[in-house]
Coordinates of C-alpha atoms in Angstrom, one line a residue:
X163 CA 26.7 -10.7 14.2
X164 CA 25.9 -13.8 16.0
X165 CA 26.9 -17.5 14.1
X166 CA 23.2 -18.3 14.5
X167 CA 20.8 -17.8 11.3
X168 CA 18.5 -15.0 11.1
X169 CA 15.5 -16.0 13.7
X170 CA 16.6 -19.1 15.2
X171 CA 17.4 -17.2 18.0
X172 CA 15.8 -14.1 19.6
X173 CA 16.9 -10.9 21.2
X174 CA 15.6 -7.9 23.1
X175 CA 16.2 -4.5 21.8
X176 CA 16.3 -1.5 24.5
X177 CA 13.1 0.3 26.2
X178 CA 9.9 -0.2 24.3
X179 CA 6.6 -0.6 26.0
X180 CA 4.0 -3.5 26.1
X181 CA 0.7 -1.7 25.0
X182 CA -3.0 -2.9 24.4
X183 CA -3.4 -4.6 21.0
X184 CA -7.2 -3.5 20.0
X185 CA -6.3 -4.8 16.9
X186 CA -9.1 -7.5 16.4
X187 CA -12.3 -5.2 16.6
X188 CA -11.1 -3.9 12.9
X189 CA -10.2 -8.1 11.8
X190 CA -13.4 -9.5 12.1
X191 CA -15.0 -8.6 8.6
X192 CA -13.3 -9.8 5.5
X193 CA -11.6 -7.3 3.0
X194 CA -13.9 -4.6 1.5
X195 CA -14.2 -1.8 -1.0
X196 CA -15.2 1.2 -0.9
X197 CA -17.5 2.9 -3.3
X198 CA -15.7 5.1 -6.5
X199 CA -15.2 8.3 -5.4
X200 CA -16.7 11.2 -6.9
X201 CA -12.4 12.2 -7.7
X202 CA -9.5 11.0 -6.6
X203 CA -6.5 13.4 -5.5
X204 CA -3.2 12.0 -6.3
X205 CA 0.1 13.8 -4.7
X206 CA 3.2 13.3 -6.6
X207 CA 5.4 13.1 -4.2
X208 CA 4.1 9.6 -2.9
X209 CA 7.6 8.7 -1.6
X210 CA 10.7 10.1 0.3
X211 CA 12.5 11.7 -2.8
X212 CA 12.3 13.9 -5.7
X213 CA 9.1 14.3 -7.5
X214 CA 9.1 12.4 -10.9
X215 CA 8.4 13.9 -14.4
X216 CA 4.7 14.8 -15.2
X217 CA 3.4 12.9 -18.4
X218 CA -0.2 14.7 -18.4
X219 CA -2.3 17.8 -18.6
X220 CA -6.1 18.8 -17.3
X221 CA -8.5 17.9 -19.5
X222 CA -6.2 14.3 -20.8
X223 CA -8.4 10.7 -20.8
X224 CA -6.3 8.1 -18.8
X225 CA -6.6 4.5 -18.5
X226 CA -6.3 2.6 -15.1
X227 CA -3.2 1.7 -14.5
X228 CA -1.2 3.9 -16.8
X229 CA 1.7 6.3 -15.6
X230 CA 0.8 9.5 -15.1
X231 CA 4.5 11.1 -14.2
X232 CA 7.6 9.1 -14.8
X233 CA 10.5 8.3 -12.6
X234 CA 14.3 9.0 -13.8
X235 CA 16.2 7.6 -11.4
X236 CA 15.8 5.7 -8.3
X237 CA 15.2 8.2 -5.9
X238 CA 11.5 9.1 -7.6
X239 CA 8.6 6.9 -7.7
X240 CA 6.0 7.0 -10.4
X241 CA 2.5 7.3 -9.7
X242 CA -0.4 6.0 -12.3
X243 CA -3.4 6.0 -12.4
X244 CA -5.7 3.7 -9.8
X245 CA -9.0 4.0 -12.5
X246 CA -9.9 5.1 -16.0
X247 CA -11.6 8.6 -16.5
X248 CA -10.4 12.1 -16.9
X249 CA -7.2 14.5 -15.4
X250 CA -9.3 17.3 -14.4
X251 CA -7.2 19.9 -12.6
X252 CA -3.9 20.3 -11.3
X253 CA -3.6 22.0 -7.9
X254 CA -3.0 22.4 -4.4
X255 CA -5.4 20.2 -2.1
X256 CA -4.6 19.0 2.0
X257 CA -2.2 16.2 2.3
X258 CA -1.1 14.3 5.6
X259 CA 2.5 15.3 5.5
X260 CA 3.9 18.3 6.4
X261 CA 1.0 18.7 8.9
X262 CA -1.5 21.3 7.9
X263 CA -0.2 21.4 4.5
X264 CA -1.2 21.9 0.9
X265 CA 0.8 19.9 -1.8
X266 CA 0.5 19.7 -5.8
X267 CA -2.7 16.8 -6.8
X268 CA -3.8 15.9 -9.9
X269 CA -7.7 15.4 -9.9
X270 CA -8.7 12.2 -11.5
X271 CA -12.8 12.0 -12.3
X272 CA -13.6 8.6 -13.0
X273 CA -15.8 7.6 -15.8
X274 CA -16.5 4.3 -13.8
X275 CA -15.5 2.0 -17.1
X276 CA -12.2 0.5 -15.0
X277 CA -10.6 0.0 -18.4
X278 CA -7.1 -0.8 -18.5
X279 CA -4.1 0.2 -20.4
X280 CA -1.7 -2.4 -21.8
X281 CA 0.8 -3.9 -19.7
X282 CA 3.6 -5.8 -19.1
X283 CA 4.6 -8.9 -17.2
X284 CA 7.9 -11.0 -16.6
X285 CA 7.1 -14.1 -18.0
X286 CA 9.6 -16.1 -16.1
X287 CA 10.9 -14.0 -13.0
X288 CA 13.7 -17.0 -11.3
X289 CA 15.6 -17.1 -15.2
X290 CA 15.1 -13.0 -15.2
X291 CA 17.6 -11.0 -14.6
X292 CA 17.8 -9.5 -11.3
X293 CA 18.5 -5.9 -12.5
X294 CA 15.7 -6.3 -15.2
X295 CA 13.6 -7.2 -11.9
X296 CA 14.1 -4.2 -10.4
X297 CA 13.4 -2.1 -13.2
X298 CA 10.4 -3.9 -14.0
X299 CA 9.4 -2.9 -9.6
X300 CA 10.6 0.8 -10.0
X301 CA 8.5 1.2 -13.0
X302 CA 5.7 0.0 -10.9
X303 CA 5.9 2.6 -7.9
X304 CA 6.3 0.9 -5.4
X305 CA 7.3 3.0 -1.9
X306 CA 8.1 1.1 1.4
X307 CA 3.8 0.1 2.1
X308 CA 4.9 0.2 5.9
X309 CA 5.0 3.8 6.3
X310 CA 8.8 4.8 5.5
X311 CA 7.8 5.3 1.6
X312 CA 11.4 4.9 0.8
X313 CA 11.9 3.9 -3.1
X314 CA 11.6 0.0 -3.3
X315 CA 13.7 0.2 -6.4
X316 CA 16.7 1.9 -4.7
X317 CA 16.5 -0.2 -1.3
X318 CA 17.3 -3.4 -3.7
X319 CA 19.9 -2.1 -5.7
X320 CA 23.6 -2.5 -4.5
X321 CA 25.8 -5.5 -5.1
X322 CA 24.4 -8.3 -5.9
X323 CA 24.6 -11.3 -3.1
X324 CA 25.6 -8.4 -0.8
X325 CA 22.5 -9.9 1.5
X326 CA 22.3 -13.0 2.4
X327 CA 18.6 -13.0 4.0
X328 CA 15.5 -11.0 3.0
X329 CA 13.5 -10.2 6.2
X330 CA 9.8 -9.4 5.1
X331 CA 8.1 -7.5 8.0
X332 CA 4.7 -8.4 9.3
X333 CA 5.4 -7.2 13.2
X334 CA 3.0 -4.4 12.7
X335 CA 3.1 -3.5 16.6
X336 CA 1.5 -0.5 16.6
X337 CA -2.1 -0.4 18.8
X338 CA -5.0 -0.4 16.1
X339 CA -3.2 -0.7 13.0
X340 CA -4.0 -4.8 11.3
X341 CA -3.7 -3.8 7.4
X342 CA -0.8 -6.4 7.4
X343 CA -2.3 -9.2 9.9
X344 CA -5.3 -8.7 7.0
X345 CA -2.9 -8.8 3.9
X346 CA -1.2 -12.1 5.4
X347 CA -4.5 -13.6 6.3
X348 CA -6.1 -13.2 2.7
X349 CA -3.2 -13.0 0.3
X350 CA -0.5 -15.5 2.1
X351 CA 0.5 -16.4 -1.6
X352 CA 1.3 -13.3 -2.7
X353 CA 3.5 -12.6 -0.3
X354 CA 5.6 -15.9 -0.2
X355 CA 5.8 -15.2 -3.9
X356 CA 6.8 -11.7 -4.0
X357 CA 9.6 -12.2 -0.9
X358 CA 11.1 -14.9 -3.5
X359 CA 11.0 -12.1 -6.5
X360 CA 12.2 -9.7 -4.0
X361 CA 14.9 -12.7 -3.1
X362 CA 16.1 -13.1 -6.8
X363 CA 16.5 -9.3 -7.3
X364 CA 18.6 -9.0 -3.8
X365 CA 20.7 -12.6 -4.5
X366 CA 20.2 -13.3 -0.9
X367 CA 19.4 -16.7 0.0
X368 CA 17.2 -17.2 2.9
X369 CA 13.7 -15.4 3.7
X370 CA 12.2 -14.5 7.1
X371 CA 8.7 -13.5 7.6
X372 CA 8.7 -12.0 11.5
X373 CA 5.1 -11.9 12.7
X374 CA 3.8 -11.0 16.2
X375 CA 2.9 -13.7 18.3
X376 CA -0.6 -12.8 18.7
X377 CA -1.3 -13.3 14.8
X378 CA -3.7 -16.1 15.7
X379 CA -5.0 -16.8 12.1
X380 CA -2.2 -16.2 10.5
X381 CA 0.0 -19.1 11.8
X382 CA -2.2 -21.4 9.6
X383 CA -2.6 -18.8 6.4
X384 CA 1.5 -18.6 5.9
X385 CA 2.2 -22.1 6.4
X386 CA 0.0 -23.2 3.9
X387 CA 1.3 -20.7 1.0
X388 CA 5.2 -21.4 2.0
X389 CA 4.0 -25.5 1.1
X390 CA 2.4 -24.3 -2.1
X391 CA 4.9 -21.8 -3.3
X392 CA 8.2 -22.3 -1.5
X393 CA 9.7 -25.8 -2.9
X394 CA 13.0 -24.9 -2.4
X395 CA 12.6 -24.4 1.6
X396 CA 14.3 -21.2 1.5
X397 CA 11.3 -19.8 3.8
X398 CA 11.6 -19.6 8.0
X399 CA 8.4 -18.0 10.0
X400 CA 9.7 -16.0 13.2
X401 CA 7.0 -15.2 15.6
X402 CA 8.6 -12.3 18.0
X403 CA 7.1 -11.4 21.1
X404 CA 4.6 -7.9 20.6
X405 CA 6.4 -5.4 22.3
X406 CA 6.1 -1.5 20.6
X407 CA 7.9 -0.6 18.4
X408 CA 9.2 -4.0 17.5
X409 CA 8.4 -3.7 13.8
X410 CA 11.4 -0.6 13.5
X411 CA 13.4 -1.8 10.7
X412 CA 16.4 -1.4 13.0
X413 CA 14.5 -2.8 16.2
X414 CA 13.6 -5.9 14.6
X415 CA 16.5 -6.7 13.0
X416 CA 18.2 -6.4 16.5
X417 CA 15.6 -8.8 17.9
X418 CA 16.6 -11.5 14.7
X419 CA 20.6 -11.2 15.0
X420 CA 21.4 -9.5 18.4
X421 CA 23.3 -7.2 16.2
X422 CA 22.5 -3.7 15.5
X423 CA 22.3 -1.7 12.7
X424 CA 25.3 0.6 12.6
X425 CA 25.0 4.1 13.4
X426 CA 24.2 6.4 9.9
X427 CA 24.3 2.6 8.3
X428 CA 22.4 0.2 6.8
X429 CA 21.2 -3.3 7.3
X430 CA 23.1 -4.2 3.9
X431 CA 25.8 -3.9 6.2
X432 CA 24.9 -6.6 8.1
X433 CA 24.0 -8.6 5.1
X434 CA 20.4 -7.8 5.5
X435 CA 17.3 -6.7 3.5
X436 CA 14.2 -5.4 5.8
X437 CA 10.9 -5.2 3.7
X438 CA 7.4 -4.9 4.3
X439 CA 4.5 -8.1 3.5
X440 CA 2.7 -5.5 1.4
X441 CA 5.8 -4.3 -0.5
X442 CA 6.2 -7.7 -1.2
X443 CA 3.0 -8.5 -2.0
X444 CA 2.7 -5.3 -4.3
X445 CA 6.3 -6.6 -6.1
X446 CA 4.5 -9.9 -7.0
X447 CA 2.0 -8.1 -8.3
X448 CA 4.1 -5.9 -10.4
X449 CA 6.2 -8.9 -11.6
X450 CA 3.7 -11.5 -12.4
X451 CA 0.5 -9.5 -13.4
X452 CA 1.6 -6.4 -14.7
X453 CA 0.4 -4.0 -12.1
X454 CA 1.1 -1.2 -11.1
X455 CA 0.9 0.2 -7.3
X456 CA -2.6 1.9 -7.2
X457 CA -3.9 0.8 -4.2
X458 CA -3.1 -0.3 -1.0
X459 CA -4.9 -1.6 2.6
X460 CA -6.2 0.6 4.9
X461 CA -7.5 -0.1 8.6
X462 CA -9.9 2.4 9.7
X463 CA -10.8 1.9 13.4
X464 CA -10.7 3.5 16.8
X465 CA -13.1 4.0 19.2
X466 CA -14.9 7.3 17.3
X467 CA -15.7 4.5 14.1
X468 CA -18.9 2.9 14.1
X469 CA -17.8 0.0 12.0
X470 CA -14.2 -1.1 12.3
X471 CA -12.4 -2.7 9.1
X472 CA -10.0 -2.9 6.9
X473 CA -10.3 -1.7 3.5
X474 CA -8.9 -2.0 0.0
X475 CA -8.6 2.0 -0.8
X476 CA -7.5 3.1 -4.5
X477 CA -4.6 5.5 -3.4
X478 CA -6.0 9.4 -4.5
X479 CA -9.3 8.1 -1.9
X480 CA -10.4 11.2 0.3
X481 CA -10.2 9.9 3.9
X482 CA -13.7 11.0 4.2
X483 CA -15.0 8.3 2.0
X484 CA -13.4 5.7 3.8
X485 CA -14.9 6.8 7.2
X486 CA -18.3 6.5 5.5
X487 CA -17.3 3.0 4.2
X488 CA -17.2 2.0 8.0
X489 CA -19.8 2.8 9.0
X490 CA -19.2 6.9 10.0
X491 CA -18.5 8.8 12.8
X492 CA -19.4 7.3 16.2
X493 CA -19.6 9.8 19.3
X494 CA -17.8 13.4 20.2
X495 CA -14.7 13.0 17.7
X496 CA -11.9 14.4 19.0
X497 CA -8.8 14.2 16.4
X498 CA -8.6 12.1 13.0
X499 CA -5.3 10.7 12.7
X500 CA -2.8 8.8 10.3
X501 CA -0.9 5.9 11.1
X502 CA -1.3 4.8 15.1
X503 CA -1.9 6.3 18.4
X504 CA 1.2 6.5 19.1
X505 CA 3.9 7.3 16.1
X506 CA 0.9 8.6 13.9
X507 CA 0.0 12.1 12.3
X508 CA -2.9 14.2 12.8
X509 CA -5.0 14.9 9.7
X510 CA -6.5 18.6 9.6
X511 CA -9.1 17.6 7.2
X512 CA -11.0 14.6 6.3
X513 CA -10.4 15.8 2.1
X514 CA -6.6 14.5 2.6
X515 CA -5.9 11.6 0.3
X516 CA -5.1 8.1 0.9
X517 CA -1.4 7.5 -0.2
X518 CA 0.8 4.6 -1.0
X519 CA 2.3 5.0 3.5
X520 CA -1.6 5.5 4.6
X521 CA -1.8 2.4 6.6
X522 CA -4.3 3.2 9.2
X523 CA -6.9 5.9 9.6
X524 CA -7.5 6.5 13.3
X525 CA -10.6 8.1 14.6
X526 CA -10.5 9.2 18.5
X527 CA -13.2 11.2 20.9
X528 CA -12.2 13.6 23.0
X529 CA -11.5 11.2 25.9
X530 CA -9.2 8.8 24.4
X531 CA -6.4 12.1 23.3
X532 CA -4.1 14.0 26.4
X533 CA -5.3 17.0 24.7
X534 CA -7.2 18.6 27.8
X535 CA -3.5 17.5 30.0
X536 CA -1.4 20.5 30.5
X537 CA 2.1 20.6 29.4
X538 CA 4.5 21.2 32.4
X539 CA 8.3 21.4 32.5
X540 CA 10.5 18.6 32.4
X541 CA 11.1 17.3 36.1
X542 CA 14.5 15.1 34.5
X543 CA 12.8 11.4 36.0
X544 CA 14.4 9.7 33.4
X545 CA 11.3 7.7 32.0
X546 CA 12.0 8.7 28.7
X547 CA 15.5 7.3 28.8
X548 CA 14.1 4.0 29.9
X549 CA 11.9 3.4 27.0
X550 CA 13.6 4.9 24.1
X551 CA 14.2 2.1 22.0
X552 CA 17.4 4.1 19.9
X553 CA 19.4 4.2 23.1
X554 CA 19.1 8.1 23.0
X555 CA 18.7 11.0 25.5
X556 CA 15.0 12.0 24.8
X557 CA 14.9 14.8 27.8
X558 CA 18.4 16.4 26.2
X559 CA 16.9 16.6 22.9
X560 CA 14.3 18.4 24.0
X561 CA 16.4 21.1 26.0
X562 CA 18.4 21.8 22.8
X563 CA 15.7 21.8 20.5
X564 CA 13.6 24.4 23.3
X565 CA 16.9 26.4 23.0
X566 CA 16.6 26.5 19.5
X567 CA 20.1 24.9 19.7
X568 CA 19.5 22.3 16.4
X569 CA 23.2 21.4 15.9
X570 CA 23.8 20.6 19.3
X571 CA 20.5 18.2 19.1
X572 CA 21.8 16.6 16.0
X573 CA 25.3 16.4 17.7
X574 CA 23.2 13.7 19.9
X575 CA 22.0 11.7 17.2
X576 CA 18.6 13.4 16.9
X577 CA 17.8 11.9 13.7
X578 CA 18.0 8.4 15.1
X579 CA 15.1 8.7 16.8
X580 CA 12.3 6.7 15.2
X581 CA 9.4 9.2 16.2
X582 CA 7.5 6.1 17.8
X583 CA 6.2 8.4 20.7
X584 CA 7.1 5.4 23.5
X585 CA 9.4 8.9 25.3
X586 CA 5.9 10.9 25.0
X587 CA 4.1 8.1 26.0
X588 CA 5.3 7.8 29.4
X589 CA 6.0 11.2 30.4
X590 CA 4.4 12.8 33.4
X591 CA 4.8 16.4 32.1
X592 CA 2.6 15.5 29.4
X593 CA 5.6 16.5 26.8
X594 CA 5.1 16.5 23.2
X595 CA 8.7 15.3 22.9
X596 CA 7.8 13.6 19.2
X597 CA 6.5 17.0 18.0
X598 CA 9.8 18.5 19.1
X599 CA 11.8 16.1 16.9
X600 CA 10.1 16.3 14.0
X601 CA 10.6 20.0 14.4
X602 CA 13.7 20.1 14.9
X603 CA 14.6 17.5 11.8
X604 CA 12.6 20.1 9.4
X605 CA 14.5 23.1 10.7
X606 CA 17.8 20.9 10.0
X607 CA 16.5 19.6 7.0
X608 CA 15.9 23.7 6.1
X609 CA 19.6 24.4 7.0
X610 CA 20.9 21.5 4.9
X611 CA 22.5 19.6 7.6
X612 CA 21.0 16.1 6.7
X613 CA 22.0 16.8 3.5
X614 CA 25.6 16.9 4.6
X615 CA 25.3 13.5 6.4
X616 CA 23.5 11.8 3.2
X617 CA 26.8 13.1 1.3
X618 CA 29.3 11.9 4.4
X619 CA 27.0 8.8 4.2
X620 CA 27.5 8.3 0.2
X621 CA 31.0 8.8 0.5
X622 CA 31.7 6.2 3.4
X623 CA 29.5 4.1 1.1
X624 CA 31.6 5.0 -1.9
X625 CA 34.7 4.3 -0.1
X626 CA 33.5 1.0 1.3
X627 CA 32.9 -0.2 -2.3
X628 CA 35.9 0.6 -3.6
X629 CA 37.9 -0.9 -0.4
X630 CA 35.7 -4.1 -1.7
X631 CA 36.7 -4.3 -5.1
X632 CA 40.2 -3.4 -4.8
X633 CA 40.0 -6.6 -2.5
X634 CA 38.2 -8.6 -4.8
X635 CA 40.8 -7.4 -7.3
X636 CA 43.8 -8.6 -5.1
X637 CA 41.8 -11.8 -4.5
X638 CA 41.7 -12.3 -7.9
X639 CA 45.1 -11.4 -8.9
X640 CA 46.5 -13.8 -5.9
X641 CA 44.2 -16.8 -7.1
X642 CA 45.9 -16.1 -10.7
X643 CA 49.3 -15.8 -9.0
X644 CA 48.8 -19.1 -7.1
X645 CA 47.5 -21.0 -10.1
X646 CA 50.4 -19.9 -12.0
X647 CA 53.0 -21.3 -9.4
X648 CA 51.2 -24.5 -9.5
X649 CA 51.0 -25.2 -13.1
X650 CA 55.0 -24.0 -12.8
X651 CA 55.5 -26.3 -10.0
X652 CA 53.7 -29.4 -11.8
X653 CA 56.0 -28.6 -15.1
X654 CA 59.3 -28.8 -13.2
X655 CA 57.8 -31.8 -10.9
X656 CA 57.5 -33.4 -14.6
X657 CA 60.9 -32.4 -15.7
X658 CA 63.0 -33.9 -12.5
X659 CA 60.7 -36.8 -12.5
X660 CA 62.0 -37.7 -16.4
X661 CA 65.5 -37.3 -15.2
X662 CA 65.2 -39.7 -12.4
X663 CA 63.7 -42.0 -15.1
X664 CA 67.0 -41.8 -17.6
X665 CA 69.2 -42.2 -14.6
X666 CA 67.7 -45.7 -13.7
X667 CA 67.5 -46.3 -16.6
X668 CA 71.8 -46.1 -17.5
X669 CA 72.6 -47.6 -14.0
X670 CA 70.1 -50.6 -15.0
X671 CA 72.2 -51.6 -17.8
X672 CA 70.9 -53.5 -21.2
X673 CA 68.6 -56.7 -20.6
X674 CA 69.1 -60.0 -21.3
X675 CA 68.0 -59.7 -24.6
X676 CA 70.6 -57.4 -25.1
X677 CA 73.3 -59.5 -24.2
X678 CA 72.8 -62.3 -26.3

């Protein structure tokens, strides 16, 4: 990695496309909320990991706020409850992810009373200790708010001081999406707070906020909470050109530092923390008020909207309420879907559930989808090389994965790609090419192949920290060794020195006063 701190210099990552923002049309109305829904549907699985342990049954009065399963290691994420009233069933009900797929809810009736159960706040986070902090954050269920819902909780642990700069991550490139240009603009405190809790529990010293430089309003929201809550100046504010998919955790960290993130590793090992502004709004949250992670932002726009905003959803909110809270349904609509137009997920129903990755609810008309193009064969132009921003071989994937050949696709790194659709994009055979990928990483997934690369992974990982305390241990040992010879060398330096001091002292004779 360059000499140069974190964002003082930029870089250009490979491929990506420049795309149309449309990003204002859902920024123009403050923050709102939705009415209560009639129930709320709450997955468990919330997160990329094991689900946690369930603490309740149907027909059990909960408070807001109060955990409803409980997570025993790192790896799971609680979920609690985002409003008082009753656990009414347990069951199977349409969630975004898989696609077109049922998952186990619990059904929360509200008894609209918003009373909360007790809870519990760090009362002085900088003299806290930093494991204590991230106990306090897993407790609190918090899941990467960008869209990755990887466990907060197990992205800080690791050796402490490991990272030397926390990058928080407000590049949201993605076409439509503006729940975090929204967050920044309304809540700059909480963010500048929570990137200096998230700071503490990492041990890394500097903070970068990367924003796109097309956040108008936000170059005068941040600076003013980084001169209220950043007295220390640990704080720099990167704006980075908007080119998609900047905001890739590996894609911006190559436009801060030139340097990439190794193949199967991770930015720790570049010194390096990657966050998202509502993660680190949410850990502030957690840390100094006591609350838990039961709701999140939500843009809801695209041209089939009648009202575009963003909204302040309870998580377990069907998507259909938040349509109506935007006015409805404008025009022939095509295709709901999750996330962006180009990396996001169609939703087969509008009863799926807002979750703790929902950032953005997209509604297109028949016009604005290349659902009516047909698909034709791959003619091998190459586009798709060009704009791959993980340096793979998008048309090669493909052939393997239409041969059904997986281990030959994941022989070419197929679970690098970032599924941001710029290969799709751009391809004059109308491809699905993300579609492929994400098949073929289930059918690998199936066959336990990623699971032997998490284990290869943990045992580089493994290795690498034992390499690094058997070198701490030999830098101890020779510090030791080396203080020894010099408190040895300082008694003998003390010993000589006396004898010099007899020997002048006979060759000097007696004194004058001796003579007489």
């Amino acid at each position: 990695m360059h000499d140069l701190e974190v964002g003082e210099h930029l870089f250009r990552f490979p491929g990506g496309l420049k795309l149309r923002h449309h990003k204002q049309i859902a920024c123009r109305d403050p923050l709102a909320r939705p009415d209560m829904p009639e129930a709320l549907y709450l997955p468990l699985q919330q997160h990329q990991g094991p689900v946690g342990e369930l603490l309740v049954q149907p027909g059990d009065r909960v408070l807001k706020g109060q955990p409803l399963s409980r997570a025993r290691n790192d790896r799971e994420v609680p979920v609690h409850a985002p409003t008082s009233g009753t656990i009414k069933a347990i069951q199977s009900w349409p969630v975004s992810w898989p696609p077109d797929s049922e998952a186990e809810c619990l059904v929360l009736e509200p008894d609209g009373e918003e009373t909360w159960t007790e809870t519990t706040a760090v009362q002085d986070w900088r003299q806290t200790d930093p494991a204590d902090l991230i106990e306090h954050i897993r407790a609190a269920g918090l899941a990467g708010l960008g869209g990755a819902m990887f466990p907060t909780a197990a992205k800080l642990r690791g050796d402490w001081q490991q990272v030397h700069t926390l990058i928080l991550n407000g590049s949201e490139c993605e076409p439509y999406i503006s729940c975090d240009e929204m967050l920044m603009r309304e809540r700059p405190g909480a963010i500048v707070e929570g990137g200096l809790i998230l700071a503490r529990a990492l041990g890394a010293e500097r903070v970068v906020i990367a924003i796109e430089d097309q956040m108008g309003a936000v170059d005068k929201s941040l600076p003013r909470a980084l001169a209220e809550y950043d007295p220390d100046d640990i704080y720099r504010i990167v704006e980075v050109t908007t080119i998609y998919p900047e905001g890739g955790e590996k894609q911006l960290i190559q436009v801060l530092t030139g340097a990439e993130v190794p193949h199967d590793g991770l930015p720790q090992d570049l010194g390096l923390a990657c966050l998202n502004v509502g993660t680190a709004a949410a850990a502030r949250d957690a840390v100094i008020e006591g609350r838990p992670l039961i709701e999140r932002i939500v843009t809801v726009s695209g041209p089939g909207i009648a009202h575009p905003r963003n909204l302040v959803a309870l998580l377990g909110t069907p998507v259909r309420d938040l349509l109506a809270a935007a006015g409805g349904l404008d025009g022939d609509v095509e295709r709901l879907v999750l996330g962006g137009p180009m990396s996001g997920l169609p939703l087969a129903s509008d009863r799926i559930p807002v979750t703790k990755g929902s950032n953005c609810i997209l509604v297109l008309r028949r016009e604005d989808t290349r659902r009516d193009q047909p698909v034709m064969p791959c003619i091998n132009c190459g586009e798709c090389v060009r704009v791959c921003p993980a340096n793979l071989l998008p048309q090669e994937l493909f052939k393997y994965l239409q041969a059904e050949a997986y281990e030959e696709a994941d022989s070419l790194d197929l679970f690098d790609c970032i599924e941001c659709g710029c290969c799709a994009h751009v391809c004059p055979s109308h491809i699905p090419l993300v579609d492929w990928y994400r098949h073929g990483k289930g059918v690998l997934r199936e066959r336990g192949i990623e699971d032997a690369r998490a284990q290869k992974a943990r045992q580089r990982f493994e290795a690498r920290e034992k390499r690094l305390s058997e070198e701490k241990e030999q830098l101890r040992r020779r510090r030791e060794q080396r203080e020894e010879k010099l408190k040895s060398g300082g008694d003998a330096k003390s010993e000589v020195q006396a004898a010099i001091e007899r020997a002048r002292s006979k060759s000097a004779g007696p004194d004058k006063e001796g003579d007489r």
